[in-house]
Tab-separated table of C-alpha atoms and ligand atoms in Angstrom:
chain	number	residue	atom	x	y	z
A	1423	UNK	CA	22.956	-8.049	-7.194
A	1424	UNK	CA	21.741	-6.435	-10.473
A	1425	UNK	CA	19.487	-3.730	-10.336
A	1426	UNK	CA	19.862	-3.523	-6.625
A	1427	UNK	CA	23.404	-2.979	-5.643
A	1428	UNK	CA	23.843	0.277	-7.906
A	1429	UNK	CA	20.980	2.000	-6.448
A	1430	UNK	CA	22.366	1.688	-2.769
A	1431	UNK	CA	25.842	3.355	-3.862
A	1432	UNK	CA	27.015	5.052	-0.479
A	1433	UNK	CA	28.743	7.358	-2.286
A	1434	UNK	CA	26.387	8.143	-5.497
A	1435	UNK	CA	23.943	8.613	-2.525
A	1436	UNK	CA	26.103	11.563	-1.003
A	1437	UNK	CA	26.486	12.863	-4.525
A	1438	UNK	CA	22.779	13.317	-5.161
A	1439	UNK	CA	22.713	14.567	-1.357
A	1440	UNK	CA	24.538	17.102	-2.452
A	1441	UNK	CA	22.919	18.501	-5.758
A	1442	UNK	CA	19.279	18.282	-3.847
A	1443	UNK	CA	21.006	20.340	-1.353
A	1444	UNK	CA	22.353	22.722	-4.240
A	1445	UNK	CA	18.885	23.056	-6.129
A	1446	UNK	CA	16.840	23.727	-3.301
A	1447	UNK	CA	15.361	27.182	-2.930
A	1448	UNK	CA	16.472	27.940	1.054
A	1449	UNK	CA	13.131	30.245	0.816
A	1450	UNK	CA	10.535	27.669	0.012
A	1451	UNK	CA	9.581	24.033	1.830
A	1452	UNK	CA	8.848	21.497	-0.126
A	1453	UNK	CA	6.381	18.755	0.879
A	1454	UNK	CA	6.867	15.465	-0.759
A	1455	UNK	CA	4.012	12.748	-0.761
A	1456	UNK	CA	5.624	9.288	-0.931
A	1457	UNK	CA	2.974	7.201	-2.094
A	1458	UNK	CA	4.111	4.104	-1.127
A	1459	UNK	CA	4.627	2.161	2.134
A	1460	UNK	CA	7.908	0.850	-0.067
A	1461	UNK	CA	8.901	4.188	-0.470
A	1462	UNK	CA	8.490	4.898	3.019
A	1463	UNK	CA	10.377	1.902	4.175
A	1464	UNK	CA	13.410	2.555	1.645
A	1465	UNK	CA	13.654	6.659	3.308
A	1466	UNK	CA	13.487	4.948	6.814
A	1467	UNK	CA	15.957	1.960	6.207
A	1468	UNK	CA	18.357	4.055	4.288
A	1469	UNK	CA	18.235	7.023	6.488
A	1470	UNK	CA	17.105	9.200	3.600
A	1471	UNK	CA	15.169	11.712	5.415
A	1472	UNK	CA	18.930	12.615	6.916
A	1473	UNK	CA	20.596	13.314	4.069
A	1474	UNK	CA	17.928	15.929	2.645
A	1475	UNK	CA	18.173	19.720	3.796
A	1476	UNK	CA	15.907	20.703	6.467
A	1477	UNK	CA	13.525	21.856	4.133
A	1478	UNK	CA	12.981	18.776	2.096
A	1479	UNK	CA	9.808	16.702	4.015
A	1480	UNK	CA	9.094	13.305	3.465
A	1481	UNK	CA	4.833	13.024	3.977
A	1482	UNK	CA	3.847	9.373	4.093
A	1483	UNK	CA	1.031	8.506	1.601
A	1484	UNK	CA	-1.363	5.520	1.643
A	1485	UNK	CA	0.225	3.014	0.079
A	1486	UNK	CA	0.073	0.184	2.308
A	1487	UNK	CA	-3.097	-2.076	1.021
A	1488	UNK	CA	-2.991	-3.678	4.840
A	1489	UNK	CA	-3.374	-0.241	6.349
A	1490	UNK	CA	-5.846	1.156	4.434
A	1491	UNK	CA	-8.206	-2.226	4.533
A	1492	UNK	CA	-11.008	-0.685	7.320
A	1493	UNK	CA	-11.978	-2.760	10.252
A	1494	UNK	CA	-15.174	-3.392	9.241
A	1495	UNK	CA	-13.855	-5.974	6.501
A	1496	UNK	CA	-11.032	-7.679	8.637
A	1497	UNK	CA	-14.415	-8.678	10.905
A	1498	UNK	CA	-16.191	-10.119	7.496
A	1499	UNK	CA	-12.992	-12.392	6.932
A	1500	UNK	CA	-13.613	-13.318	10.661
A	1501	UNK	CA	-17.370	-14.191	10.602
A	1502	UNK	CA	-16.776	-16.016	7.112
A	1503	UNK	CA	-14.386	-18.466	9.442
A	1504	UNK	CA	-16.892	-18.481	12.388
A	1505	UNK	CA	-20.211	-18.704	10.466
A	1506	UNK	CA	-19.551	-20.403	7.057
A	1507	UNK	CA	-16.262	-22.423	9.065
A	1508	UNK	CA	-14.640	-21.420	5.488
A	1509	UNK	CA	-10.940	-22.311	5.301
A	1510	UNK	CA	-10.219	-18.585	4.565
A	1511	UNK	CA	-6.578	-17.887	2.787
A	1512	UNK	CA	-4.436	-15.016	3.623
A	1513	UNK	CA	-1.263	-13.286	3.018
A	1514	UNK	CA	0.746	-13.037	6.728
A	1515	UNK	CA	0.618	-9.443	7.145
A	1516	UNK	CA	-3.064	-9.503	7.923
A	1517	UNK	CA	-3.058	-11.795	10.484
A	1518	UNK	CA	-2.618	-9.370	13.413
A	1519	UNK	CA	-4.354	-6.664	11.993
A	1520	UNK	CA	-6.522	-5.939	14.904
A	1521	UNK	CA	-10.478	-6.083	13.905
A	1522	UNK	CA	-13.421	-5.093	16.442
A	1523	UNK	CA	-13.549	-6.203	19.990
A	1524	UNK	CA	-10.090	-6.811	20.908
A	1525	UNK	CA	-10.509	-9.544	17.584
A	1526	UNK	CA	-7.957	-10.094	14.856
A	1527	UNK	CA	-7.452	-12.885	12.142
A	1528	UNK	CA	-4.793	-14.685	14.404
A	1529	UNK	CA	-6.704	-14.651	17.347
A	1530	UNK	CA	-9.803	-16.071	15.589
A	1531	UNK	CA	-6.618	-19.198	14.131
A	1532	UNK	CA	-5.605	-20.039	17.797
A	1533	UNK	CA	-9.831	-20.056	18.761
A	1534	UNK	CA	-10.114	-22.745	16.598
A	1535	UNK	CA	-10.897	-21.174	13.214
A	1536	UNK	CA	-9.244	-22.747	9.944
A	1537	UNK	CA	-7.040	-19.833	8.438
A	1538	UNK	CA	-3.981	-20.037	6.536
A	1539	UNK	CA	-1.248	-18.263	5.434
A	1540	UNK	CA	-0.338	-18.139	2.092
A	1541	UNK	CA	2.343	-16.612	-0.502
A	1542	UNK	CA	0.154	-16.464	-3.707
A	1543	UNK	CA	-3.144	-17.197	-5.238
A	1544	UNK	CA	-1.794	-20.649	-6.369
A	1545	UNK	CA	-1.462	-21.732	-3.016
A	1546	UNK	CA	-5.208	-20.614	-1.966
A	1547	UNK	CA	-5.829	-22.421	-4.414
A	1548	UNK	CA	-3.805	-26.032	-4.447
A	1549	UNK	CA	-5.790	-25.570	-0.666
A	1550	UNK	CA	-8.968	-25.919	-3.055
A	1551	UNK	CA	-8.161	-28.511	-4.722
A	1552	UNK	CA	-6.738	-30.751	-1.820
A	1553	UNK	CA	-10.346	-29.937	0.054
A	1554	UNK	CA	-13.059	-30.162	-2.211
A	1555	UNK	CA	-15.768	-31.057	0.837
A	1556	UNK	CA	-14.328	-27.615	1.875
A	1557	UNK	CA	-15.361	-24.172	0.789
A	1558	UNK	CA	-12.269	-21.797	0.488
A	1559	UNK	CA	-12.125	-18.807	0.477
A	1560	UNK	CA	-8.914	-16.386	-0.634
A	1561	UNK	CA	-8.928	-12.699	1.189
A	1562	UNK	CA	-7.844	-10.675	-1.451
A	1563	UNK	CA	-6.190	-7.781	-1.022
A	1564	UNK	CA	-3.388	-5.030	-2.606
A	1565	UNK	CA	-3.448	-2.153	-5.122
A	1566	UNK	CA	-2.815	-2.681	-9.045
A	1567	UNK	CA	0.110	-4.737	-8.699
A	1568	UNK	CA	-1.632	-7.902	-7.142
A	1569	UNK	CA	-4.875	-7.797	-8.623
A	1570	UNK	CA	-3.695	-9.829	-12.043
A	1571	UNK	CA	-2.771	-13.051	-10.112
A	1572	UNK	CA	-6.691	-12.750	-8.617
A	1573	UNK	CA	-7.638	-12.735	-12.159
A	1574	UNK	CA	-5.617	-15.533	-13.292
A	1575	UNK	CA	-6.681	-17.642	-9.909
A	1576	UNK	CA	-10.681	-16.979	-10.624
A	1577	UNK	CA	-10.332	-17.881	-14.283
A	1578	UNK	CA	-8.390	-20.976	-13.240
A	1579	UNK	CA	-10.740	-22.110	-10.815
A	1580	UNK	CA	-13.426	-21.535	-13.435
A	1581	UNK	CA	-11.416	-23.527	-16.465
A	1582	UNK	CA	-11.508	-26.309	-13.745
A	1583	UNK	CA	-14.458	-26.100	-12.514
A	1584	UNK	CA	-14.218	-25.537	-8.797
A	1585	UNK	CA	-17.110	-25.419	-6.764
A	1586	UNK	CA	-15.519	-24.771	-3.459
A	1587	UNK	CA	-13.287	-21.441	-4.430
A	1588	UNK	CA	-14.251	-18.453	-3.892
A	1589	UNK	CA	-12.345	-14.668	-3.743
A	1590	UNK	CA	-13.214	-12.166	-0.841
A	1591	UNK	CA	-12.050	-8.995	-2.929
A	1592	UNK	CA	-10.411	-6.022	-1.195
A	1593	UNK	CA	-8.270	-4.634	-4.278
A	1594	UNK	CA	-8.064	-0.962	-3.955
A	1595	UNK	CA	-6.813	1.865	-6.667
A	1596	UNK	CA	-4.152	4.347	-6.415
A	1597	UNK	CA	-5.031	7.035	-8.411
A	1598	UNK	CA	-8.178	7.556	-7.060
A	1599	UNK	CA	-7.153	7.337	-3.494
A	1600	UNK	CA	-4.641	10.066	-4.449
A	1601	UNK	CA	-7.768	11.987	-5.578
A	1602	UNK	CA	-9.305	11.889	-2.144
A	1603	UNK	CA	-6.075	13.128	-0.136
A	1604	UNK	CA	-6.051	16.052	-2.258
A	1605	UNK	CA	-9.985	16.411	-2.458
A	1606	UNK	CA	-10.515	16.278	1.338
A	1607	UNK	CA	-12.033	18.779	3.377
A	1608	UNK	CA	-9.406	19.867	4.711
A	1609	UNK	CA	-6.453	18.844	2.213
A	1610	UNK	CA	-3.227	18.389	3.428
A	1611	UNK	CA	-0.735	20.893	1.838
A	1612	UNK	CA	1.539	18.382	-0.672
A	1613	UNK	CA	4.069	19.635	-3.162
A	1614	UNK	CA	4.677	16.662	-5.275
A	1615	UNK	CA	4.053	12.990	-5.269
A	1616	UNK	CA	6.915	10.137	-5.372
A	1617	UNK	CA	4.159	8.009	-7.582
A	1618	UNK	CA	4.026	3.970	-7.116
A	1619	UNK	CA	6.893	2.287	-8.897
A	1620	UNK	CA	5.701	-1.449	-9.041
A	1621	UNK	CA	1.716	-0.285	-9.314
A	1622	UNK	CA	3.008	1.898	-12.735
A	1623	UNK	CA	4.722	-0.947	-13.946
A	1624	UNK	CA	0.746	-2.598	-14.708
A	1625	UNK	CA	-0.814	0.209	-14.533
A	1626	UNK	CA	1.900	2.883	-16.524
A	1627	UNK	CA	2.441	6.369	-16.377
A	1628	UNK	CA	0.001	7.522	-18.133
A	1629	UNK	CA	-3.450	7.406	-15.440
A	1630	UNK	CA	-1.693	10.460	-13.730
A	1631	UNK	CA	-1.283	12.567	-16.478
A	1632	UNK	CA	-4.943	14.138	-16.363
A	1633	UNK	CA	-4.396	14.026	-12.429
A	1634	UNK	CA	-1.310	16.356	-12.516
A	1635	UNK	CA	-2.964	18.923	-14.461
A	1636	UNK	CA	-6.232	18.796	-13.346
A	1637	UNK	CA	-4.614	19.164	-9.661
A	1638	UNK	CA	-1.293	20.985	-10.503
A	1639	UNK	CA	1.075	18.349	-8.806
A	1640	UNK	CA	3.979	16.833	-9.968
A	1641	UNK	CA	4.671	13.398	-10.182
A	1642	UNK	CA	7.507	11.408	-10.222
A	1643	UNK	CA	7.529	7.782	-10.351
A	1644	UNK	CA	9.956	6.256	-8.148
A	1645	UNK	CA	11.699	3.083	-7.778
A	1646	UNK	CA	11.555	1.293	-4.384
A	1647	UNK	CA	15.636	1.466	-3.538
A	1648	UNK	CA	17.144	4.533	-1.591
A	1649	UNK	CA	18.784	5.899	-4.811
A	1650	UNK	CA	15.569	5.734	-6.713
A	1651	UNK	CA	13.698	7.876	-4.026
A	1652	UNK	CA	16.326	10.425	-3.650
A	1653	UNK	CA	16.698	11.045	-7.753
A	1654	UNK	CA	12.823	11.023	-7.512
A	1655	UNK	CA	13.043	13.988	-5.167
A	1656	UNK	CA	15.531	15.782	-6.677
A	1657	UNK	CA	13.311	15.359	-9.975
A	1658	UNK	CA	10.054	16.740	-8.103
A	1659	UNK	CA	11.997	19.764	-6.731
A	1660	UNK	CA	13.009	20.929	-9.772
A	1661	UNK	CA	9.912	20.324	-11.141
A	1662	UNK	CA	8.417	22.683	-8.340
A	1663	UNK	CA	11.574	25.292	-8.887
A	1664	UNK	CA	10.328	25.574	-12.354
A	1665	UNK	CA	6.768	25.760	-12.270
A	1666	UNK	CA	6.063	22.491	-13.803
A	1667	UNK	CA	3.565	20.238	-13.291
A	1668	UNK	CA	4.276	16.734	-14.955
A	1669	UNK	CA	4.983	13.225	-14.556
A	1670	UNK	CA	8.264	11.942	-15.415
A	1671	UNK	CA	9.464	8.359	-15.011
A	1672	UNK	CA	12.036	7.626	-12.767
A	1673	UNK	CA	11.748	3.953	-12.841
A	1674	UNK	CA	12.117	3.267	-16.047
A	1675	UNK	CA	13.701	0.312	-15.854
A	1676	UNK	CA	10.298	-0.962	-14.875
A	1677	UNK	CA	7.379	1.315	-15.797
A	1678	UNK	CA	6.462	2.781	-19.175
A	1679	UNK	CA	3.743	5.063	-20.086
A	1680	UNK	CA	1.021	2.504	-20.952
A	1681	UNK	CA	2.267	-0.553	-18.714
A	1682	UNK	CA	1.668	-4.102	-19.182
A	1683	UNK	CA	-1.330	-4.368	-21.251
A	1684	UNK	CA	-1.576	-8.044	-20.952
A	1685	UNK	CA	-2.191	-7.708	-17.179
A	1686	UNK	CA	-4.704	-5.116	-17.686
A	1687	UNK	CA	-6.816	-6.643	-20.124
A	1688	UNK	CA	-6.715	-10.277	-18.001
A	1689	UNK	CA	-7.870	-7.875	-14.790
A	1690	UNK	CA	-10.648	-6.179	-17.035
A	1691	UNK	CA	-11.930	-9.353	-18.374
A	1692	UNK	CA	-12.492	-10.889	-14.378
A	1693	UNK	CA	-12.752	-7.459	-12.114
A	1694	UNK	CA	-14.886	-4.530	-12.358
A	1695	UNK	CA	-15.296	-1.154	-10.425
A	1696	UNK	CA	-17.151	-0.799	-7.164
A	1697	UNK	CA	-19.546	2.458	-7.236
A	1698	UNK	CA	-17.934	3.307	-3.804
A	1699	UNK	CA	-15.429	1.752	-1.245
A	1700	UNK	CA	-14.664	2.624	2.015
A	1701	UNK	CA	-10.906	3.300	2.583
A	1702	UNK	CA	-9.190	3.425	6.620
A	1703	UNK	CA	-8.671	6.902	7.105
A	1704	UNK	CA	-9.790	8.274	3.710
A	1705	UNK	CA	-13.596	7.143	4.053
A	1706	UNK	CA	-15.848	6.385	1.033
A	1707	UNK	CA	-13.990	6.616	-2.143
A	1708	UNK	CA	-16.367	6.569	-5.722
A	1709	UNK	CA	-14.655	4.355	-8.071
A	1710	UNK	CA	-11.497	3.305	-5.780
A	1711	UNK	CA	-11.689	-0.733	-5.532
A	1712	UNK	CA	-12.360	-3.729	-7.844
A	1713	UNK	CA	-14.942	-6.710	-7.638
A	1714	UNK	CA	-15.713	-9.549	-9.177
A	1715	UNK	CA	-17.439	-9.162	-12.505
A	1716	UNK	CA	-21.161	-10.825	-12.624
A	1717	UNK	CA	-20.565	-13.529	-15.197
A	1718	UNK	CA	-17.575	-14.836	-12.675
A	1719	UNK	CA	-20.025	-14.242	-9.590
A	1720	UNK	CA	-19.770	-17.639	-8.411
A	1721	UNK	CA	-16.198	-17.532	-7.758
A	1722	UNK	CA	-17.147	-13.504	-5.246
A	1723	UNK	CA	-17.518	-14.422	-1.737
A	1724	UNK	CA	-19.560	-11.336	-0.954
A	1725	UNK	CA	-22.105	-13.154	-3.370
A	1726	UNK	CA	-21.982	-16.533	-2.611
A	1727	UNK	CA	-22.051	-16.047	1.205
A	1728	UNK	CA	-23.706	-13.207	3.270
A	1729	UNK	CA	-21.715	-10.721	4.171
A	1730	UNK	CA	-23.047	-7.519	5.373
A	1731	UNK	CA	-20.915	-4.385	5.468
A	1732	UNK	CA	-19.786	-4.085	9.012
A	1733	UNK	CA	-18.754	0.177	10.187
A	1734	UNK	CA	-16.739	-0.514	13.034
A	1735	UNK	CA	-14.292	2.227	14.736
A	1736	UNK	CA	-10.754	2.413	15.075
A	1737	UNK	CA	-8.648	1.072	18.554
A	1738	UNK	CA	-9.033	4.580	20.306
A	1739	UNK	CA	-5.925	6.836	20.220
A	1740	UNK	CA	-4.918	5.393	17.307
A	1741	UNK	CA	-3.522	8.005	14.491
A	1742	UNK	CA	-3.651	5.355	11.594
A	1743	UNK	CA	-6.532	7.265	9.610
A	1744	UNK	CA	-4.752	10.797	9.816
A	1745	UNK	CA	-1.354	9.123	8.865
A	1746	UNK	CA	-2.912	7.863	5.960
A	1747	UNK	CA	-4.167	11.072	4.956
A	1748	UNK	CA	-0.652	12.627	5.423
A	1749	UNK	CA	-2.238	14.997	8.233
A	1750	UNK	CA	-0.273	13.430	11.009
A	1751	UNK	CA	3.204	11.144	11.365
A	1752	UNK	CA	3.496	8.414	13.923
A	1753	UNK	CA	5.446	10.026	16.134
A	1754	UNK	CA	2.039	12.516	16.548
A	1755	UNK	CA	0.895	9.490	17.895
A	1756	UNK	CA	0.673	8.711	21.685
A	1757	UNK	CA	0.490	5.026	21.554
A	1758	UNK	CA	3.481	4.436	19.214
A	1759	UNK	CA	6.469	2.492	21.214
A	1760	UNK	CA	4.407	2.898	24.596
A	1761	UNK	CA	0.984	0.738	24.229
A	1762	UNK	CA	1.336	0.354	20.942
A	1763	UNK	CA	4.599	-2.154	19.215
A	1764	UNK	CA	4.626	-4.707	16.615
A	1765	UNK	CA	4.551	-7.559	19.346
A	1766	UNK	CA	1.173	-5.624	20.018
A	1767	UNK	CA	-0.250	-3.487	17.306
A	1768	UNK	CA	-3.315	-1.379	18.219
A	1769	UNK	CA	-3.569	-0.235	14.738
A	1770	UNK	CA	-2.791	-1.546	11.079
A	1771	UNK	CA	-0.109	0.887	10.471
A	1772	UNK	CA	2.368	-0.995	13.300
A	1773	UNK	CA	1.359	-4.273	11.750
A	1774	UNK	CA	2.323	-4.245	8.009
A	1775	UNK	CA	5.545	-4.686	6.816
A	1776	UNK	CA	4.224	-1.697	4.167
A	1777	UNK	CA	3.330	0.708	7.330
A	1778	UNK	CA	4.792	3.745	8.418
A	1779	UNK	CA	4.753	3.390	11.901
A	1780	UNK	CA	5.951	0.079	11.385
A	1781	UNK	CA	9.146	1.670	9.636
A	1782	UNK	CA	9.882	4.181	12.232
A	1783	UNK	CA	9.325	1.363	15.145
A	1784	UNK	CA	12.432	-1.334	12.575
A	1785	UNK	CA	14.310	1.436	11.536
A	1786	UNK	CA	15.049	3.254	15.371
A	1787	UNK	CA	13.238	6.461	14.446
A	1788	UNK	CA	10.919	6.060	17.748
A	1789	UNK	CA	13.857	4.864	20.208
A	1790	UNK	CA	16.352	7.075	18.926
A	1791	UNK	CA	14.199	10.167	19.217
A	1792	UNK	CA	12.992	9.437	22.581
A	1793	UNK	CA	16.235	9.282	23.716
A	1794	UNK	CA	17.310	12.300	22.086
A	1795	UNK	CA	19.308	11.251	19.302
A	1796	UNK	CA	19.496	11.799	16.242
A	1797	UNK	CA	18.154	8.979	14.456
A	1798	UNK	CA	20.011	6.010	12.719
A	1799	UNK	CA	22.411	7.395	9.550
A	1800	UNK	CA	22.895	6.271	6.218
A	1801	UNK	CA	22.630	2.457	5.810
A	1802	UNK	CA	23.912	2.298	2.213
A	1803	UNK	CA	26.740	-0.070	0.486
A	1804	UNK	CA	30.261	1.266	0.053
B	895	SF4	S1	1.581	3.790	16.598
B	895	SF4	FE1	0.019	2.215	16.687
B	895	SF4	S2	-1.740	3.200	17.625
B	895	SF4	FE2	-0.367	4.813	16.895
B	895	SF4	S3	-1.038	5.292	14.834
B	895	SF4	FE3	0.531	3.770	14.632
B	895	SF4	S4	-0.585	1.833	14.589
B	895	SF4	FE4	-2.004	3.364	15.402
């Protein structure tokens, strides 16, 4: 398949193996934020991490809008169904996201509550349309990527006049989470970033221009197959073996420096920033989500129904919030492949196809390293 096939070459793959193992500096490591859980998935499923030199790490970033949604509003999505009995509209991987008290969007389905899975705004809201004695409501969530489709579905609902649609909106920004990780307390040491291929392609290259120099960090944006994240590397570490600090486009089959500019003036005209949002693992983050602008306010569920914020804690022994932050992997964690499995996630991070403990739970990192192996080998086409 175009666009895919060449970027999972076997042996193009062993190539750039081997010039990443050539321009390494055996003297220095080099810490490499992937942004994305895409990213992280592609390293995992390609065994990527095994073909860079011992010196080359792979730290997984936040970029999985499931993991990084805090408890606190999976229980508001549950106490819309309960309270309001909303037919509440949601994309699969939230469902078993587990909320407070042992709760979760799936469990509150099989009690009785009307909650459906959907694959797009359209659907939430054809689910409007066909139920106009019912209020709906469509749990928005995702980084830059989904939040022009919310857009489009809130002016559509307003063009025809909908009185029962409404958006619960969780849309989160990247570069100002990637502000926090390196603004924390207690930072975690990063190198270079693999930046967010399919986020760049609305939002471009150019919001992390100011952020490399203001921070000193290189960033590469990378595509989402195993090719595109090793090139990305190799880019970064050159970058870092000259003393640069810049961003430089990988995927530029996709991204350019100013993106789509349609998108982003359909998302300015219908979403605004939130003065503050709280962010699993990463806390409260000024100016890091989106809402729904006041002259669309009918169409913002946190307006038309009451919806207090809820602070609720984490499943104990969880390690989702420092795996977020890059301070810990999920093998630091004591739960992962014991209690904890996606047939019973005890945090967000097992549940989302995006998550990183998710990827090293598919891809055999937990079972091969418990048994002592090395784990599973490249996974790439001949
Ligand atoms: S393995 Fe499970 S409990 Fe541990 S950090 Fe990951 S999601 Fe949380």
């Amino acid at each position: 398949m175009k666009y895919i096939d060449e970027f999972r070459q076997r042996d193009v793959a062993q190539q750039l193996a081997g010039a990443i193992a050539q321009t390494v500096d055996p003297a220095r490591h080099y810490r490499l934020m992937e942004f994305c859980g895409g990213h992280t998935h592609a390293i995992f499923r390609y065994g990527v991490q095994d073909l860079m030199p011992a010196n080359v790490e792979f730290i997984h970033g936040p970029g999985c809008p499931v993991c990084v949604l805090p408890t606190g509003r999976i229980d508001n999505a549950i106490q819309l169904v309960r309270e309001h009995e909303v037919i509440l509209c949601t994309y699969a991987d939230l469902m078993r996201v587990p909320a407070s008290e042992r709760q979760s969007l799936i469990k509150a389905k099989a009690a009785g509550g009307d909650i459906r899975m959907v694959y797009s705004t359209q659907d939430a809201l054809n689910i409007a349309r066909d139920n106009p004695d019912r209020q709906v409501v469509f749990f928005a969530i995702g980084f830059e990527t989904t939040t022009p489709p919310t857009a489009v579905a809130v002016k559509q609902a307003q063009a025809e006049g909908l009185k029962n649609f409404s958006v619960f909106c969780n849309h989160v920004l990247t570069p100002a989470a990637m502000q926090a990780i390196l603004n924390a307390p207690e930072p975690v040491q990063i190198d270079g970033f693999l930046g967010p291929s399919h986020v760049s392609s609305v939002i471009g290259s150019r919001p992390y221009e100011t952020f490399a120099e203001q921070y000193a960090k290189p960033i590469v944006i990378a595509g989402f197959e195993p090719l595109d994240v090793m090139q990305s590397a190799l880019m970064l570490i050159r970058q870092l073996n000259a003393g640069r600090r810049q961003v430089e486009n990988e995927y530029s089959r996709a991204v350019t420096r100013d993106g789509n500019s349609k998108a982003q003036a359909l998302v300015a005209e219908v979403l605004e920033l939130r003065p503050q949002f709280e962010w699993r693992g990463l806390g409260l983050i000024p100016d890091s989500a989106l809402r729904i602008k006041p002259q669309y306010a009918e169409f913002d569920a946190e307006r038309r129904f009451a919806m207090p914020a809820i602070k609720a804690s984490d499943v104990k022994g969880c390690e989702c919030p420092a795996i977020l932050r890059g301070a810990k992997k999920p093998q630091d964690c004591k739960l992962l492949g014991t209690v904890c499995t996606p047939e019973n996630p005890m945090g967000s991070c097992m549940v989302s196809s995006e998550g990183a403990c998710a990827a090293y739970w598919s891809y055999g990192r937990v079972r091969n390293h418990s048994a002592g192996k090395s784990p599973n080998g490249l996974a790439l086409s001949n």
